């Protein structure tokens, strides 16, 4: 309701185009650190499990843009920020986790009353301590850094009738949910992009040509402006999001009685009542041949300038839709694109004997994951 709208309005300025431009340099530095580590350690490139590697990159990006902390998780593999992130996102679909999910959904107040949590207490305390120390240091030293923590501090100090007084827990919660939402999903998107580029060498060659063209125009550097002009990059990422949406379904809570028209001639209408939960099966929409012919084929041309306007509204929902669509979609796209661009500059992505193609999904995971993990090889290019 109103409290959600207030929080959304507080956070939205963090994700405007101007803020993305500011964050680009921070992301680009993380991307360079990541790729340079791989260049300097060819022994890890023969067969690399990309999920573990890309999680480290995603950790570094979120640490610097949301928490104001510089981390290099490839050079320092056991840093606490990364370890706590892994702990927080271990969501395997075991009996205990399923029981927790059902209890949280059916009896949220009771679950809260008995102190039930998805996260280990030490993980919760770690993120709370980081945010608390960051706020304290900024207040004492007058540090202003246009990131999420700064915006939340401004919201905390806001006065007025009807304004929810933000607590430290509110600030920690928002910073943490940003970490949680952007850590696993962004890393998974990067894995699927890398997988499809390794499997489809023609797509990879064409994308590298586009990257090289912008590198040549920018004195071997990729700028925020040049990245946003990479049309084929956008097509490749969009098609990856279609084929492998980060969330296979989303849910929405009805707040007002509504009559849905018949889905097809001869069917009945449906009345949706307040407090009804609606599930939207994104994966099923994205793989429906009625909307996307030959849906199992990886075809970036679906999102070409000529074709993308033919996609029916609300059949392509990688980040949800409407007022509650993913607030960080620009952020996720930018950190993925800059990493892929830097990887293609230095490496050719190839399949290995461990690469699973076509992908067989692990049924014990909440998100789309191949059995045995994401495996490719990176062959260093002569540049």
Short mmCIF file of C-alpha atoms in Angstrom, two decimals:
data_model
loop_
_atom_site.label_atom_id
_atom_site.label_comp_id
_atom_site.label_asym_id
_atom_site.label_seq_id
_atom_site.Cartn_x
_atom_site.Cartn_y
_atom_site.Cartn_z
CA UNK A 1 0.00 0.00 0.00
CA UNK A 2 1.09 3.53 0.80
CA UNK A 3 4.19 2.47 2.73
CA UNK A 4 5.38 0.42 -0.26
CA UNK A 5 4.76 3.38 -2.62
CA UNK A 6 6.72 5.66 -0.29
CA UNK A 7 9.68 3.26 -0.22
CA UNK A 8 9.54 2.77 -4.01
CA UNK A 9 9.58 6.54 -4.54
CA UNK A 10 12.56 6.79 -2.16
CA UNK A 11 14.54 4.16 -4.04
CA UNK A 12 13.58 5.02 -7.63
CA UNK A 13 16.10 7.93 -7.92
CA UNK A 14 18.89 5.35 -7.36
CA UNK A 15 18.09 3.82 -10.74
CA UNK A 16 17.62 6.80 -13.05
CA UNK A 17 19.76 7.11 -16.20
CA UNK A 18 21.98 9.73 -14.51
CA UNK A 19 22.64 7.43 -11.53
CA UNK A 20 23.34 4.52 -13.88
CA UNK A 21 25.88 6.69 -15.65
CA UNK A 22 27.59 7.40 -12.33
CA UNK A 23 27.58 3.71 -11.38
CA UNK A 24 28.94 2.70 -14.78
CA UNK A 25 32.52 3.63 -13.88
CA UNK A 26 32.31 1.58 -10.68
CA UNK A 27 30.92 -1.42 -12.62
CA UNK A 28 33.48 -1.04 -15.38
CA UNK A 29 36.30 -1.15 -12.84
CA UNK A 30 34.88 -4.37 -11.33
CA UNK A 31 34.55 -5.85 -14.82
CA UNK A 32 38.16 -4.95 -15.72
CA UNK A 33 39.41 -6.49 -12.45
CA UNK A 34 37.47 -9.67 -13.15
CA UNK A 35 38.62 -10.11 -16.77
CA UNK A 36 42.22 -9.15 -15.98
CA UNK A 37 42.32 -11.81 -13.27
CA UNK A 38 41.29 -14.41 -15.88
CA UNK A 39 43.92 -13.11 -18.31
CA UNK A 40 46.59 -13.44 -15.61
CA UNK A 41 45.43 -16.94 -14.56
CA UNK A 42 45.05 -18.99 -17.77
CA UNK A 43 44.99 -22.22 -15.71
CA UNK A 44 41.42 -21.48 -14.56
CA UNK A 45 40.20 -20.80 -18.12
CA UNK A 46 40.51 -24.32 -19.59
CA UNK A 47 37.21 -25.30 -17.95
CA UNK A 48 35.51 -22.66 -15.84
CA UNK A 49 32.27 -23.04 -13.86
CA UNK A 50 30.85 -19.63 -14.66
CA UNK A 51 28.20 -19.45 -11.92
CA UNK A 52 30.81 -19.37 -9.16
CA UNK A 53 32.94 -16.86 -11.10
CA UNK A 54 30.09 -14.52 -12.07
CA UNK A 55 28.75 -14.56 -8.51
CA UNK A 56 32.08 -13.07 -7.44
CA UNK A 57 31.75 -10.32 -10.03
CA UNK A 58 28.13 -9.61 -8.99
CA UNK A 59 29.30 -9.42 -5.37
CA UNK A 60 31.95 -6.83 -6.24
CA UNK A 61 29.47 -4.71 -8.22
CA UNK A 62 26.83 -4.63 -5.47
CA UNK A 63 29.43 -4.07 -2.73
CA UNK A 64 30.73 -0.93 -4.44
CA UNK A 65 27.45 0.52 -5.81
CA UNK A 66 25.10 -0.21 -2.89
CA UNK A 67 27.35 -0.49 0.16
CA UNK A 68 30.28 1.74 -0.81
CA UNK A 69 32.83 -1.04 -0.22
CA UNK A 70 35.61 -2.04 -2.65
CA UNK A 71 36.00 -5.82 -2.93
CA UNK A 72 37.90 -7.97 -5.43
CA UNK A 73 36.39 -11.42 -4.94
CA UNK A 74 38.61 -13.12 -7.54
CA UNK A 75 41.84 -11.99 -5.85
CA UNK A 76 40.40 -12.36 -2.36
CA UNK A 77 38.14 -15.43 -2.72
CA UNK A 78 37.33 -15.77 0.98
CA UNK A 79 36.32 -12.17 1.67
CA UNK A 80 33.45 -11.99 4.14
CA UNK A 81 31.12 -10.03 1.86
CA UNK A 82 31.18 -12.84 -0.71
CA UNK A 83 30.91 -15.64 1.87
CA UNK A 84 27.88 -14.00 3.52
CA UNK A 85 26.28 -13.48 0.12
CA UNK A 86 26.61 -17.17 -0.70
CA UNK A 87 25.08 -18.08 2.67
CA UNK A 88 22.16 -15.73 2.11
CA UNK A 89 21.31 -17.12 -1.34
CA UNK A 90 21.49 -20.85 -0.64
CA UNK A 91 17.90 -21.59 -1.57
CA UNK A 92 17.77 -25.28 -2.45
CA UNK A 93 14.27 -26.69 -2.69
CA UNK A 94 14.64 -29.17 0.16
CA UNK A 95 11.82 -30.23 2.52
CA UNK A 96 12.85 -27.75 5.25
CA UNK A 97 12.98 -24.77 2.89
CA UNK A 98 9.64 -25.73 1.32
CA UNK A 99 8.08 -25.99 4.80
CA UNK A 100 9.45 -22.51 5.64
CA UNK A 101 8.06 -21.03 2.42
CA UNK A 102 4.62 -22.54 3.03
CA UNK A 103 4.55 -21.33 6.64
CA UNK A 104 5.63 -17.80 5.65
CA UNK A 105 2.92 -17.66 2.98
CA UNK A 106 0.12 -19.24 5.04
CA UNK A 107 0.85 -17.69 8.47
CA UNK A 108 3.28 -14.75 8.10
CA UNK A 109 2.52 -13.32 11.56
CA UNK A 110 3.05 -16.66 13.27
CA UNK A 111 6.30 -17.22 11.35
CA UNK A 112 7.54 -13.81 12.52
CA UNK A 113 6.37 -14.47 16.09
CA UNK A 114 8.45 -17.65 16.40
CA UNK A 115 11.49 -15.91 14.87
CA UNK A 116 11.56 -17.95 11.66
CA UNK A 117 14.05 -16.69 9.07
CA UNK A 118 15.38 -17.71 5.67
CA UNK A 119 18.83 -16.45 6.64
CA UNK A 120 21.41 -17.51 9.24
CA UNK A 121 21.53 -15.01 12.16
CA UNK A 122 25.25 -14.33 11.55
CA UNK A 123 24.49 -13.27 7.96
CA UNK A 124 21.76 -10.88 9.11
CA UNK A 125 24.07 -9.37 11.72
CA UNK A 126 26.91 -8.97 9.20
CA UNK A 127 24.85 -6.87 6.77
CA UNK A 128 23.34 -4.86 9.60
CA UNK A 129 26.82 -4.09 10.96
CA UNK A 130 28.15 -3.04 7.53
CA UNK A 131 25.27 -0.62 6.93
CA UNK A 132 25.45 0.75 10.48
CA UNK A 133 29.22 1.38 10.22
CA UNK A 134 28.87 2.93 6.75
CA UNK A 135 26.17 5.35 7.95
CA UNK A 136 28.19 6.26 11.04
CA UNK A 137 31.36 6.95 9.01
CA UNK A 138 29.46 9.10 6.49
CA UNK A 139 27.77 11.14 9.21
CA UNK A 140 30.99 11.69 11.17
CA UNK A 141 33.17 12.49 8.15
CA UNK A 142 30.58 14.27 6.00
CA UNK A 143 30.98 11.73 3.17
CA UNK A 144 28.45 12.07 0.33
CA UNK A 145 28.34 9.26 -2.22
CA UNK A 146 25.31 9.20 -4.56
CA UNK A 147 24.38 5.59 -3.94
CA UNK A 148 21.51 3.71 -2.33
CA UNK A 149 22.73 4.15 1.27
CA UNK A 150 22.87 7.95 0.80
CA UNK A 151 19.30 8.08 -0.55
CA UNK A 152 18.03 5.94 2.31
CA UNK A 153 19.81 8.22 4.82
CA UNK A 154 18.07 11.22 3.26
CA UNK A 155 14.71 9.42 3.49
CA UNK A 156 15.39 8.62 7.16
CA UNK A 157 15.85 12.33 7.94
CA UNK A 158 12.66 13.38 6.17
CA UNK A 159 10.01 14.99 8.39
CA UNK A 160 6.31 15.53 7.86
CA UNK A 161 2.81 14.28 8.58
CA UNK A 162 2.09 10.83 7.21
CA UNK A 163 5.77 10.13 6.47
CA UNK A 164 6.90 6.73 7.71
CA UNK A 165 9.86 7.21 10.05
CA UNK A 166 12.56 5.01 8.60
CA UNK A 167 14.59 2.94 11.04
CA UNK A 168 18.04 1.39 10.71
CA UNK A 169 16.32 -1.96 10.08
CA UNK A 170 14.40 -0.39 7.17
CA UNK A 171 17.65 0.84 5.61
CA UNK A 172 19.38 -2.52 6.16
CA UNK A 173 16.38 -4.34 4.67
CA UNK A 174 16.41 -2.30 1.46
CA UNK A 175 20.18 -2.57 0.97
CA UNK A 176 20.00 -6.29 1.67
CA UNK A 177 17.07 -7.01 -0.66
CA UNK A 178 18.98 -5.17 -3.39
CA UNK A 179 21.91 -7.47 -2.75
CA UNK A 180 19.69 -10.56 -2.62
CA UNK A 181 17.75 -9.69 -5.78
CA UNK A 182 20.81 -8.66 -7.80
CA UNK A 183 23.30 -11.30 -6.72
CA UNK A 184 21.83 -14.61 -7.85
CA UNK A 185 19.67 -13.43 -10.76
CA UNK A 186 22.33 -11.23 -12.41
CA UNK A 187 24.99 -13.94 -12.11
CA UNK A 188 22.57 -16.49 -13.63
CA UNK A 189 21.80 -14.16 -16.56
CA UNK A 190 25.54 -13.79 -17.26
CA UNK A 191 25.94 -17.58 -17.16
CA UNK A 192 23.20 -18.15 -19.73
CA UNK A 193 24.57 -15.39 -22.01
CA UNK A 194 28.06 -16.95 -21.86
CA UNK A 195 26.57 -20.42 -22.47
CA UNK A 196 24.64 -19.35 -25.58
CA UNK A 197 27.63 -17.45 -26.98
CA UNK A 198 29.82 -20.55 -26.52
CA UNK A 199 27.20 -22.75 -28.22
CA UNK A 200 26.43 -20.26 -31.03
CA UNK A 201 29.78 -19.14 -32.42
CA UNK A 202 28.16 -17.11 -35.21
CA UNK A 203 26.26 -15.00 -32.67
CA UNK A 204 29.46 -14.58 -30.64
CA UNK A 205 31.47 -13.45 -33.69
CA UNK A 206 28.85 -10.89 -34.67
CA UNK A 207 28.62 -9.54 -31.12
CA UNK A 208 32.42 -9.29 -30.86
CA UNK A 209 32.50 -7.29 -34.12
CA UNK A 210 30.07 -4.79 -32.58
CA UNK A 211 32.15 -4.56 -29.39
CA UNK A 212 35.38 -4.10 -31.40
CA UNK A 213 33.78 -1.35 -33.45
CA UNK A 214 32.89 0.63 -30.32
CA UNK A 215 36.31 -0.07 -28.78
CA UNK A 216 37.98 1.36 -31.89
CA UNK A 217 35.80 4.47 -31.72
CA UNK A 218 36.52 4.95 -28.01
CA UNK A 219 40.33 4.47 -27.91
CA UNK A 220 40.06 0.87 -26.63
CA UNK A 221 37.63 1.84 -23.89
CA UNK A 222 33.88 1.25 -23.62
CA UNK A 223 31.92 4.24 -22.35
CA UNK A 224 28.40 4.37 -20.93
CA UNK A 225 27.22 5.96 -24.19
CA UNK A 226 28.87 3.39 -26.45
CA UNK A 227 27.49 0.47 -24.39
CA UNK A 228 23.97 1.89 -24.69
CA UNK A 229 24.40 2.08 -28.49
CA UNK A 230 25.26 -1.65 -28.87
CA UNK A 231 22.06 -2.82 -30.58
CA UNK A 232 23.15 -6.42 -31.18
CA UNK A 233 24.29 -6.71 -27.55
CA UNK A 234 20.80 -5.64 -26.54
CA UNK A 235 19.28 -8.28 -28.86
CA UNK A 236 21.47 -11.06 -27.42
CA UNK A 237 20.70 -10.14 -23.80
CA UNK A 238 16.96 -9.80 -24.55
CA UNK A 239 16.82 -13.22 -26.20
CA UNK A 240 18.70 -14.76 -23.27
CA UNK A 241 16.14 -13.24 -20.89
CA UNK A 242 13.35 -14.67 -23.03
CA UNK A 243 14.77 -18.16 -23.13
CA UNK A 244 15.92 -18.17 -19.50
CA UNK A 245 13.92 -15.62 -17.44
CA UNK A 246 15.57 -14.87 -14.06
CA UNK A 247 12.24 -15.52 -12.32
CA UNK A 248 10.20 -18.34 -13.84
CA UNK A 249 7.03 -16.90 -12.27
CA UNK A 250 5.93 -13.79 -10.41
CA UNK A 251 3.04 -13.29 -8.03
CA UNK A 252 0.73 -10.36 -7.44
CA UNK A 253 -1.78 -9.73 -4.63
CA UNK A 254 -5.23 -8.51 -5.66
CA UNK A 255 -6.41 -5.43 -3.72
CA UNK A 256 -9.70 -4.73 -5.52
CA UNK A 257 -12.43 -7.00 -6.90
CA UNK A 258 -11.96 -7.39 -10.63
CA UNK A 259 -13.61 -9.33 -13.44
CA UNK A 260 -11.26 -10.94 -15.92
CA UNK A 261 -12.83 -11.47 -19.37
CA UNK A 262 -13.01 -14.96 -20.91
CA UNK A 263 -9.58 -16.12 -22.07
CA UNK A 264 -11.08 -17.47 -25.30
CA UNK A 265 -14.54 -17.74 -26.95
CA UNK A 266 -16.85 -20.09 -25.08
CA UNK A 267 -14.98 -19.81 -21.75
CA UNK A 268 -16.32 -18.20 -18.58
CA UNK A 269 -15.10 -14.95 -17.06
CA UNK A 270 -13.19 -15.07 -13.76
CA UNK A 271 -13.77 -12.92 -10.68
CA UNK A 272 -10.61 -12.03 -8.76
CA UNK A 273 -11.27 -11.11 -5.13
CA UNK A 274 -9.15 -8.95 -2.77
CA UNK A 275 -6.31 -10.96 -1.16
CA UNK A 276 -6.33 -13.49 -4.01
CA UNK A 277 -2.78 -14.27 -5.15
CA UNK A 278 -2.21 -14.42 -8.91
CA UNK A 279 0.72 -16.33 -10.34
CA UNK A 280 2.08 -15.29 -13.75
CA UNK A 281 4.05 -18.10 -15.38
CA UNK A 282 6.75 -16.10 -17.18
CA UNK A 283 8.77 -19.11 -18.36
CA UNK A 284 5.64 -20.62 -19.94
CA UNK A 285 4.80 -17.38 -21.76
CA UNK A 286 8.36 -17.02 -23.05
CA UNK A 287 8.39 -20.60 -24.36
CA UNK A 288 4.89 -20.53 -25.89
CA UNK A 289 5.19 -21.08 -29.69
CA UNK A 290 2.03 -18.97 -30.14
CA UNK A 291 4.04 -15.92 -29.04
CA UNK A 292 7.59 -17.00 -29.90
CA UNK A 293 7.80 -19.44 -32.84
CA UNK A 294 10.38 -22.21 -32.43
CA UNK A 295 10.83 -21.12 -28.77
CA UNK A 296 13.73 -23.43 -27.92
CA UNK A 297 15.91 -21.83 -30.59
CA UNK A 298 18.25 -19.05 -29.45
CA UNK A 299 17.49 -16.33 -31.98
CA UNK A 300 18.48 -12.71 -31.14
CA UNK A 301 16.73 -11.55 -34.33
CA UNK A 302 13.41 -11.76 -32.45
CA UNK A 303 14.51 -8.49 -30.82
CA UNK A 304 15.80 -6.68 -33.91
CA UNK A 305 14.49 -3.19 -34.63
CA UNK A 306 12.11 -4.68 -37.23
CA UNK A 307 10.81 -7.56 -35.09
CA UNK A 308 10.64 -6.42 -31.48
CA UNK A 309 7.50 -4.31 -32.04
CA UNK A 310 5.70 -7.45 -33.19
CA UNK A 311 6.00 -9.03 -29.72
CA UNK A 312 2.57 -8.99 -28.07
CA UNK A 313 2.34 -6.86 -24.89
CA UNK A 314 2.71 -8.83 -21.64
CA UNK A 315 4.08 -11.97 -23.32
CA UNK A 316 7.69 -10.89 -22.63
CA UNK A 317 8.16 -10.16 -18.92
CA UNK A 318 11.76 -10.81 -17.83
CA UNK A 319 11.54 -8.10 -15.15
CA UNK A 320 7.80 -8.21 -14.49
CA UNK A 321 5.49 -5.41 -15.57
CA UNK A 322 3.62 -2.40 -14.22
CA UNK A 323 4.36 -0.32 -11.10
CA UNK A 324 6.00 -3.27 -9.33
CA UNK A 325 8.33 -4.35 -12.10
CA UNK A 326 11.94 -4.92 -11.08
CA UNK A 327 13.38 -1.59 -9.96
CA UNK A 328 16.93 -2.72 -10.79
CA UNK A 329 16.44 -3.87 -14.39
CA UNK A 330 18.69 -1.15 -15.87
CA UNK A 331 21.32 -1.96 -13.28
CA UNK A 332 21.29 -5.70 -14.06
CA UNK A 333 21.44 -5.12 -17.82
CA UNK A 334 24.34 -2.68 -17.54
CA UNK A 335 26.50 -4.88 -15.29
CA UNK A 336 25.87 -7.86 -17.61
CA UNK A 337 26.60 -5.98 -20.85
CA UNK A 338 29.85 -4.40 -19.66
CA UNK A 339 31.16 -7.76 -18.44
CA UNK A 340 30.26 -9.58 -21.68
CA UNK A 341 31.87 -6.78 -23.72
CA UNK A 342 35.14 -7.00 -21.76
CA UNK A 343 35.13 -10.82 -21.90
CA UNK A 344 34.68 -10.85 -25.69
CA UNK A 345 37.48 -8.32 -26.06
CA UNK A 346 39.99 -10.70 -24.42
CA UNK A 347 38.57 -14.21 -24.92
CA UNK A 348 36.78 -16.58 -27.26
CA UNK A 349 34.09 -18.51 -25.39
CA UNK A 350 33.95 -22.22 -26.21
CA UNK A 351 32.09 -25.31 -25.03
CA UNK A 352 33.80 -28.12 -23.10
CA UNK A 353 32.94 -31.77 -22.53
CA UNK A 354 31.16 -30.61 -19.34
CA UNK A 355 28.90 -28.14 -21.17
CA UNK A 356 25.28 -29.35 -21.00
CA UNK A 357 23.53 -28.66 -24.32
CA UNK A 358 20.58 -28.79 -24.62
CA UNK A 359 20.31 -27.69 -21.00
CA UNK A 360 18.77 -30.10 -18.51
CA UNK A 361 17.47 -28.23 -15.46
CA UNK A 362 18.27 -29.14 -11.87
CA UNK A 363 14.88 -29.72 -10.21
CA UNK A 364 16.21 -29.05 -6.72
CA UNK A 365 16.84 -25.34 -7.40
CA UNK A 366 14.41 -22.41 -7.21
CA UNK A 367 15.93 -20.72 -10.26
CA UNK A 368 16.91 -22.17 -13.64
CA UNK A 369 20.19 -24.07 -13.21
CA UNK A 370 21.64 -26.81 -15.41
CA UNK A 371 22.47 -30.19 -13.91
CA UNK A 372 26.20 -30.17 -13.14
CA UNK A 373 26.54 -26.39 -13.41
CA UNK A 374 27.53 -23.91 -16.15
CA UNK A 375 30.78 -24.97 -17.84
CA UNK A 376 32.63 -23.25 -20.70
CA UNK A 377 36.26 -22.65 -21.66
CA UNK A 378 37.91 -19.31 -22.31
CA UNK A 379 40.52 -19.14 -25.05
CA UNK A 380 42.68 -16.02 -24.86
CA UNK A 381 42.58 -13.93 -28.01
CA UNK A 382 45.53 -12.17 -29.59
CA UNK A 383 44.80 -8.47 -29.14
#
